[in-house]
Tab-separated table of C-alpha atoms in Angstrom:
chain	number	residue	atom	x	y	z
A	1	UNK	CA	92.136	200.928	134.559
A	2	UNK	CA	90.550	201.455	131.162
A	3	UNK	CA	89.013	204.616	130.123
A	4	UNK	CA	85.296	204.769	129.873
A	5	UNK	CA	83.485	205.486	126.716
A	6	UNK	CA	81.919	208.573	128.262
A	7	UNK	CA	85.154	209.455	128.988
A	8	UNK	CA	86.707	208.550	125.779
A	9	UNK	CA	83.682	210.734	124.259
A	10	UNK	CA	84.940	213.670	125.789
A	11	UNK	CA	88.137	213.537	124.902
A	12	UNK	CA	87.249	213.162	121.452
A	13	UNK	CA	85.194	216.101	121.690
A	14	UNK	CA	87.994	217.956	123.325
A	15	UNK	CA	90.043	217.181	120.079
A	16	UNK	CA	87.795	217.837	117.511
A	17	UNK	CA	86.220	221.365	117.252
A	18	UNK	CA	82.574	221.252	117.044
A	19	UNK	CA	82.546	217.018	117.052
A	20	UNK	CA	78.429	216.588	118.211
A	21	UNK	CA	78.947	212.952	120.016
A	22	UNK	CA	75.639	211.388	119.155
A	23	UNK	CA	76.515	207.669	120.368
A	24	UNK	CA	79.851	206.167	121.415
A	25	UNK	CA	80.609	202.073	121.602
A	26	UNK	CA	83.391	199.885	121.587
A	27	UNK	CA	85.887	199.942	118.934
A	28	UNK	CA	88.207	196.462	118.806
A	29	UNK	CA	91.557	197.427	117.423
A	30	UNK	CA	93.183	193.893	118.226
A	31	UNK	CA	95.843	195.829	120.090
A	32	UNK	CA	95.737	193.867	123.331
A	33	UNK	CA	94.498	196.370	125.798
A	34	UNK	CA	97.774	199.226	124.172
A	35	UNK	CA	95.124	201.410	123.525
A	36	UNK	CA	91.427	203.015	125.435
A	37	UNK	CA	89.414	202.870	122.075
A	38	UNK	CA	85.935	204.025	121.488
A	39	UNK	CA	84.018	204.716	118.027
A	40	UNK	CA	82.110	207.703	118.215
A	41	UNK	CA	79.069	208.680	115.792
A	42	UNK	CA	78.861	212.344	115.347
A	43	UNK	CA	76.030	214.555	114.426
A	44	UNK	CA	76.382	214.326	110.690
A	45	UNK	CA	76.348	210.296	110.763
A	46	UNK	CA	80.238	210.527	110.095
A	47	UNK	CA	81.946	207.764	112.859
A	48	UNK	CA	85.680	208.685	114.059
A	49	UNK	CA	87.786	206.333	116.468
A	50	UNK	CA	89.460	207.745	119.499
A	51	UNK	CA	92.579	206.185	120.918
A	52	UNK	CA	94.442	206.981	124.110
A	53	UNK	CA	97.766	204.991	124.341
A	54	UNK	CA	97.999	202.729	127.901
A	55	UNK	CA	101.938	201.834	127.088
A	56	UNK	CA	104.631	203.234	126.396
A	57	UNK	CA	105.335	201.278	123.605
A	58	UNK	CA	102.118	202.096	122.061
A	59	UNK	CA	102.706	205.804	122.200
A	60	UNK	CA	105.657	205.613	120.154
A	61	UNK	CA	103.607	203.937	117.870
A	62	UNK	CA	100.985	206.079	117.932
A	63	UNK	CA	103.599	208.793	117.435
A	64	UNK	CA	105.313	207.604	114.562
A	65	UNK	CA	101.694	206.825	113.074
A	66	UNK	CA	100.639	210.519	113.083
A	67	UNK	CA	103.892	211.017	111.536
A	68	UNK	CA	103.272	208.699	108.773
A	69	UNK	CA	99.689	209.918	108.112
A	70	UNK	CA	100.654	213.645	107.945
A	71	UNK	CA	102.967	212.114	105.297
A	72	UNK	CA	100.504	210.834	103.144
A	73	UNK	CA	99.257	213.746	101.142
A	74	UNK	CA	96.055	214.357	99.236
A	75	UNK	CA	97.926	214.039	96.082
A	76	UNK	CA	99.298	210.530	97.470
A	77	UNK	CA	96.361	209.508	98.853
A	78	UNK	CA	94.826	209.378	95.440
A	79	UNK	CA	96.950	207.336	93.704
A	80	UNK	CA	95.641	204.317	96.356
A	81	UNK	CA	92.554	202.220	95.606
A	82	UNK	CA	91.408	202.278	99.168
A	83	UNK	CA	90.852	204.215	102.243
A	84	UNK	CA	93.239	205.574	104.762
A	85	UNK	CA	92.437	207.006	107.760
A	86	UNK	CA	92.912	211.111	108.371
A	87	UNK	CA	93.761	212.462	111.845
A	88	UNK	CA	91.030	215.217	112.975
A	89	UNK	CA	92.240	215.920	116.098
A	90	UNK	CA	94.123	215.577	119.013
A	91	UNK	CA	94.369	216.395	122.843
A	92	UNK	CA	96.237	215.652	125.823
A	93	UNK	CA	95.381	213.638	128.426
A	94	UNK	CA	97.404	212.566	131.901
A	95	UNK	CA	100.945	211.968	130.027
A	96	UNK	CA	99.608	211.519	126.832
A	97	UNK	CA	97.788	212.413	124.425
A	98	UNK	CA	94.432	211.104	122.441
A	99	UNK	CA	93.842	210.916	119.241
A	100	UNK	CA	90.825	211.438	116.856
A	101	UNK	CA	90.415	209.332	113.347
A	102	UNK	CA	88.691	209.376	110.846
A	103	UNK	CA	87.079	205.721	110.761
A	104	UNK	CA	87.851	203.360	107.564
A	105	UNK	CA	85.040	201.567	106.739
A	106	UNK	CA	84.792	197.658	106.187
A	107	UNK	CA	85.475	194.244	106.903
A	108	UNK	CA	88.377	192.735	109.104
A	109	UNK	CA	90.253	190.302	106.864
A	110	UNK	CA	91.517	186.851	108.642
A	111	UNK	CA	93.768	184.367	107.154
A	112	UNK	CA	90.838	181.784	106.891
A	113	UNK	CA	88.777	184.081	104.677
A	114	UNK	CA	91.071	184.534	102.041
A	115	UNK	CA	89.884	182.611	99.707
A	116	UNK	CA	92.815	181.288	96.302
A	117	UNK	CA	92.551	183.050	92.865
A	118	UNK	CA	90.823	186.016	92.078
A	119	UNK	CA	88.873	188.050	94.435
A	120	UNK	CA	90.290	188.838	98.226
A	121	UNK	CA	93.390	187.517	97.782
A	122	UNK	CA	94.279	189.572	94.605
A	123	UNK	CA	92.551	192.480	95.986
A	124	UNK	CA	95.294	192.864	98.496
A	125	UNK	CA	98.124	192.261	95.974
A	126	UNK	CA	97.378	194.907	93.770
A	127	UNK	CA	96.699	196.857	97.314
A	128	UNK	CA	100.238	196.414	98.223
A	129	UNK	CA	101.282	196.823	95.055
A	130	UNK	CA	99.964	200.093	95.434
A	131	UNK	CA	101.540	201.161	98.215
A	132	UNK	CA	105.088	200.034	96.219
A	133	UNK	CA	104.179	202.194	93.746
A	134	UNK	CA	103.682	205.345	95.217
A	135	UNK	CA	106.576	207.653	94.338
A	136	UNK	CA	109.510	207.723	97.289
A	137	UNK	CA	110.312	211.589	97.488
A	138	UNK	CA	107.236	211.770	99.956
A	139	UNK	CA	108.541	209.238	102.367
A	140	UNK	CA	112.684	210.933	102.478
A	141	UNK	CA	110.748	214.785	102.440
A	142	UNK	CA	108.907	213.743	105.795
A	143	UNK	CA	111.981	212.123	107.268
A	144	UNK	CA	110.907	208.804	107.660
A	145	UNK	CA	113.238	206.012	106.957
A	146	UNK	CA	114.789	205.359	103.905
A	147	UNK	CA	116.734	202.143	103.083
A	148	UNK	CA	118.965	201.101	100.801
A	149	UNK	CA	119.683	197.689	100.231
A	150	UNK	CA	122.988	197.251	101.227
A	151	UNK	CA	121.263	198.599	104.897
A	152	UNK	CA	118.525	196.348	104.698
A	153	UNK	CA	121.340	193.365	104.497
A	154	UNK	CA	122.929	194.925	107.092
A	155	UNK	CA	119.971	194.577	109.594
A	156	UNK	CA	119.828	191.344	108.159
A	157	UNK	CA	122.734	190.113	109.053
A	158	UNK	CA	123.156	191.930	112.773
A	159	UNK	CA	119.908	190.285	113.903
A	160	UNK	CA	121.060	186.485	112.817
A	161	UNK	CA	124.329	187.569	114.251
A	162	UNK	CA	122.139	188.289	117.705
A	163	UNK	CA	120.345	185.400	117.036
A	164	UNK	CA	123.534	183.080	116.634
A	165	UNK	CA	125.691	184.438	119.634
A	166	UNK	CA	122.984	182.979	121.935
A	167	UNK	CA	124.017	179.489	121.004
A	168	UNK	CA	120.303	178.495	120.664
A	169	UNK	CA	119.750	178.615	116.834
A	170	UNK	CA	120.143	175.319	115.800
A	171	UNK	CA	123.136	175.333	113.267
A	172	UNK	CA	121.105	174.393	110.232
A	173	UNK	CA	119.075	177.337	109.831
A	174	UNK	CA	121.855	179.812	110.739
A	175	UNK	CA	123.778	178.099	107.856
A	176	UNK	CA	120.460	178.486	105.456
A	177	UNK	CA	120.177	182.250	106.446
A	178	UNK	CA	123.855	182.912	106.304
A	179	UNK	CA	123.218	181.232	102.431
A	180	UNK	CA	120.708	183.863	102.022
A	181	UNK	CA	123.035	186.845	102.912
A	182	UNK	CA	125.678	185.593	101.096
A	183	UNK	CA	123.864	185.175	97.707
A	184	UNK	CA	124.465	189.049	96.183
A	185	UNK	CA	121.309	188.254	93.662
A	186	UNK	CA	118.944	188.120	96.309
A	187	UNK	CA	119.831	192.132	97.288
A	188	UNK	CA	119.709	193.444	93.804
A	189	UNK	CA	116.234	194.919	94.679
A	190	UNK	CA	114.772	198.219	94.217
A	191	UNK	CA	113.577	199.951	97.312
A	192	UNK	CA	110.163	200.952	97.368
A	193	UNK	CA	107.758	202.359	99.468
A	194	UNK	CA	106.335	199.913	102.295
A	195	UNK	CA	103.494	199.909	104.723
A	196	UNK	CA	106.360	198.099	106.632
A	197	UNK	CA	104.098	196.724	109.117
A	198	UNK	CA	101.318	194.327	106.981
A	199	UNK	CA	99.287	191.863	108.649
A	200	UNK	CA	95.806	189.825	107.880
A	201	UNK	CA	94.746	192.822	110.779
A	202	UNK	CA	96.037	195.468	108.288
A	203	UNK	CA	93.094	195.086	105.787
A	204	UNK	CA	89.518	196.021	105.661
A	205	UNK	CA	87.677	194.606	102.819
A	206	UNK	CA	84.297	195.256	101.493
A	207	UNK	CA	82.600	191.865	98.939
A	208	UNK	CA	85.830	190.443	98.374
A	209	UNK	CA	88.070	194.170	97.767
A	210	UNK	CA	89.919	195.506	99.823
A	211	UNK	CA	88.499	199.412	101.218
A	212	UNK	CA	90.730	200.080	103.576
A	213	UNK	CA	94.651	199.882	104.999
A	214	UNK	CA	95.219	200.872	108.602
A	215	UNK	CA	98.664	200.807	110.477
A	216	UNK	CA	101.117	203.156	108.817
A	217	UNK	CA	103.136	203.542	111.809
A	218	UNK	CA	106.348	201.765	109.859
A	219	UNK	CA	105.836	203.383	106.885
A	220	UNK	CA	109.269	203.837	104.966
A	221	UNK	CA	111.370	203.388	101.872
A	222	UNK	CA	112.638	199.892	102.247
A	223	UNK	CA	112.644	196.198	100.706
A	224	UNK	CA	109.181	195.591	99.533
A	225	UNK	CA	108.905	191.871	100.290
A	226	UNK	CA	108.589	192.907	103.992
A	227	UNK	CA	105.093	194.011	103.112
A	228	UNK	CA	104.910	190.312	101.831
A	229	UNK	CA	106.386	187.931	104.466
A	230	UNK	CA	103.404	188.120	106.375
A	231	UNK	CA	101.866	186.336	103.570
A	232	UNK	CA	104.146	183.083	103.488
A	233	UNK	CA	102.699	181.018	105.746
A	234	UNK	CA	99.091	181.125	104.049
A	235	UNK	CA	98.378	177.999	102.114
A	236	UNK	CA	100.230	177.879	98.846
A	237	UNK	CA	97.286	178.610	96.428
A	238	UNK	CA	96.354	181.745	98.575
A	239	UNK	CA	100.414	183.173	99.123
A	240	UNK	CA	100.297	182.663	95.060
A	241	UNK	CA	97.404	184.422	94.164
A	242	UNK	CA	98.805	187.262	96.185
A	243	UNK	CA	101.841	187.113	95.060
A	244	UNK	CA	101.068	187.074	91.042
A	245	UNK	CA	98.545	189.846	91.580
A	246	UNK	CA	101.121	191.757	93.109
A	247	UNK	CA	103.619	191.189	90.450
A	248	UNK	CA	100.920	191.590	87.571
A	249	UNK	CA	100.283	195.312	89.161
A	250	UNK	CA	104.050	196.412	89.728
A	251	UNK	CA	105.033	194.272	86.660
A	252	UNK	CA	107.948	193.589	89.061
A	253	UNK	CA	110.726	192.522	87.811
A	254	UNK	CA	112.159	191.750	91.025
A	255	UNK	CA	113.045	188.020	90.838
A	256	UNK	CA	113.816	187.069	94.523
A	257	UNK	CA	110.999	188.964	96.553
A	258	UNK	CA	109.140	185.480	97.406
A	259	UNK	CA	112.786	184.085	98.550
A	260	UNK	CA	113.471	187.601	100.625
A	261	UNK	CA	109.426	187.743	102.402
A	262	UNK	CA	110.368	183.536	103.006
A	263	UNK	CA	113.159	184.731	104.532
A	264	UNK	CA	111.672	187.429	106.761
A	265	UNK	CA	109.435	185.352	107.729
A	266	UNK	CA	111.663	182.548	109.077
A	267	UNK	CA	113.331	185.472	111.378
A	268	UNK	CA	110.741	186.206	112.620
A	269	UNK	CA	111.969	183.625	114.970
A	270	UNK	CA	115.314	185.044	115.288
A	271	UNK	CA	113.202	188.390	116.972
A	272	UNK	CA	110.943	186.152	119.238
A	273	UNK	CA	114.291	184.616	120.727
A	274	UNK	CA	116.045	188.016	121.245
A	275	UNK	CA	112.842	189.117	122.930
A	276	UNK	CA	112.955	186.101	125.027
A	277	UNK	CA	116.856	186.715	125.897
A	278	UNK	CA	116.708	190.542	126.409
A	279	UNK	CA	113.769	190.309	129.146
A	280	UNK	CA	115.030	187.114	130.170
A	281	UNK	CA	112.003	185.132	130.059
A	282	UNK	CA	112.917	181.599	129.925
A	283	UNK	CA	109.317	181.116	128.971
A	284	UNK	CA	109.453	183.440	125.652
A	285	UNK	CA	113.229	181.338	125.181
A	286	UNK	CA	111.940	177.762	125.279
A	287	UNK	CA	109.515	178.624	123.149
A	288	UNK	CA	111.452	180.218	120.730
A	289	UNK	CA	113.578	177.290	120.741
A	290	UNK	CA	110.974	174.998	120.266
A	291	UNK	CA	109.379	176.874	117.326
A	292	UNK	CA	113.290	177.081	115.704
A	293	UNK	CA	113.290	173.460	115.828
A	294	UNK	CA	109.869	172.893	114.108
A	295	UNK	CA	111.272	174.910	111.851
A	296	UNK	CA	114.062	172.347	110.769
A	297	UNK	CA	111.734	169.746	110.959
A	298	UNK	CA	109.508	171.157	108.162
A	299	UNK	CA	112.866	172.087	106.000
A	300	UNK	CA	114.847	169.529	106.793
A	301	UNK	CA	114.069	167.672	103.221
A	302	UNK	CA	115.373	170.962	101.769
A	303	UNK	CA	118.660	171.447	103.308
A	304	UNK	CA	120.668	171.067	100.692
A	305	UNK	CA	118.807	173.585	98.575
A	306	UNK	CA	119.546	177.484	98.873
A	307	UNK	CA	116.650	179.092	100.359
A	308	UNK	CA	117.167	181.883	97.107
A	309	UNK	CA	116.001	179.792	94.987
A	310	UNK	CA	113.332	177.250	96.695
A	311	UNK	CA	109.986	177.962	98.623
A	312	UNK	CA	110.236	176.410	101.802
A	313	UNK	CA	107.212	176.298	104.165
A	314	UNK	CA	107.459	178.692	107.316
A	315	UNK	CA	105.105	179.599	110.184
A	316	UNK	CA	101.895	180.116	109.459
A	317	UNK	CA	100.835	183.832	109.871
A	318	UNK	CA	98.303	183.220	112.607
A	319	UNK	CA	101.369	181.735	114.150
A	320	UNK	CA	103.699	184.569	113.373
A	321	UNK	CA	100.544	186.958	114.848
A	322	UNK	CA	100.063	185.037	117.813
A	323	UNK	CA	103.726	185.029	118.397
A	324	UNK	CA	104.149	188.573	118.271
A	325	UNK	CA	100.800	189.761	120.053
A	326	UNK	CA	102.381	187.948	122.842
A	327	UNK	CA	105.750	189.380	122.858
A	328	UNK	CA	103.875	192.520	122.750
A	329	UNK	CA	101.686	191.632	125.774
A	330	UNK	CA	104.943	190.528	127.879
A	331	UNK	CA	106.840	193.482	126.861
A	332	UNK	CA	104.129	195.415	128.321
A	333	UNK	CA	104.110	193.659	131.839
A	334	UNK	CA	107.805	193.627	131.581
């Protein structure tokens, strides 16, 4: 049963020394019921969220979060053109624990809103950008993951080799991904410091600029097109204009990061499937299946072209969210 806000409230004030709770609402985090959330208003006008975690799952994720943003110095904070969220406080509660924020102002930013060329959609280039350009000591002095990219290949290459021992990937794309893996110029990148876990949901924006980043939970040193793959499914003119302000802010010279996030993208798949074998949910499996074999349909004309050096189209990203805010629901009821 979900928390009240009173009682939300009073954890909060619990947390935080000398919080004055002058109103408390609802606070919609898009997290399908894995967190109580309320937004409080203190005293001084100031608003903080409070989050207790109702899964498992989303108290490792709420762990590795307060890891991340304990990470992120003062010093590193400033060298970002938007807001991230400081922890205030935090007490525990039946099993677990709750959590005060700081609230980051703005917007929510949906695929539909992002309008092509400048504005929005360059806005959260250079944001990510950003993020890739922060300086990587922080990340391997906190001891959060760092990857090289003969690891990241690695992953790569276990999870189609998952994906292919079920017998359900249709031969095509496991030939186009094992392309992928085998072309050595797609790995010559430069690790960088990711977000690891951007989404549409991940932004808050203020007149067309983006104010705020939340979800830091995955933050590491890894390959920075998987802050990008998310991105791949938006119509062409939009994934562009991210894409070029991105590259105009790092001045990248990292040739294959659109073929790498393409590539992400279209395992995404691959996970969904895995998900759908390990819990054995013939549901999730079918349609995984299904989606894998839209997926040939719409590169099908393409087959004979290397996926490192062509655009392909891929699921669009309110398809990739969808798919993975219901593997997250099942996993919960699992």
């Amino acid at each position: 049963m979900a928390r009240s806000h009173l009682t939300l409230a009073a954890l909060a004030t619990a947390a935080v020394d000398g919080l004055d709770v002058r109103q408390v609402g609802s606070y919609d985090t898009g997290d399908n019921g894995d967190f109580d959330s309320a937004i409080i208003t203190g005293g001084d006008g100031r608003h903080f969220v409070v989050r207790v975690p109702t899964t498992e799952r989303a108290e490792n994720e709420q762990s590795a979060d307060i890891q991340s943003l304990s990470a992120l110095s003062t010093g590193v904070r400033g060298r970002l053109p938007f807001e991230v969220s400081k922890i205030v406080g935090q007490t525990a509660v039946d099993s677990t624990r709750a959590v005060v924020f700081e609230h980051v102002y703005g917007d929510p930013v949906h695929l539909a809103s992002i309008p092509a060329g400048e504005g929005l959609a360059t806005s959260i280039g250079r944001a990510i950008a950003a993020i890739h350009m922060l300086p990587t000591s922080f990340v391997a002095d906190a001891g959060l993951p760092v990857r090289a990219p003969h690891e990241v290949l690695r992953a790569v290459s276990i999870l189609m080799d998952r994906a292919s021992a079920t017998s359900l990937v249709p031969a095509t794309l496991l030939g186009r991904w094992e392309r992928a893996t085998e072309d050595t110029a797609l790995w010559q990148f430069v690790p960088t410091v990711v977000n690891g876990s951007v989404s549409t949901s991940s932004f808050r924006q203020t007149g067309g600029e983006v104010c705020g980043v939340l979800g830091w939970q995955s933050l590491a040193v890894d390959d920075p097109a998987q802050d990008l793959f998310w991105a791949m499914g938006a119509p062409d003119s939009v994934a562009q204009s991210i894409v070029d302000s991105y590259q105009l802010a790092r001045g990248s010279s990292d040739r294959q990061i659109v073929q790498r996030a393409r590539l992400y993208a279209e395992l995404q798949l691959a996970k969904w499937l895995l998900h759908g074998t390990q819990t054995r949910d013939n549901e999730v499996i079918d349609d995984a299946v299904s989606m894998l074999h839209n997926l040939v349909d719409r590169v099908e004309n393409n087959l004979d072209k290397n996926i490192t050096h062509d655009t392909i189209p891929v699921m669009a990203v309110d398809e990739v969210e969808a798919m993975l805010d219901a593997r997250d629901r099942r996993s919960d009821s699992a």
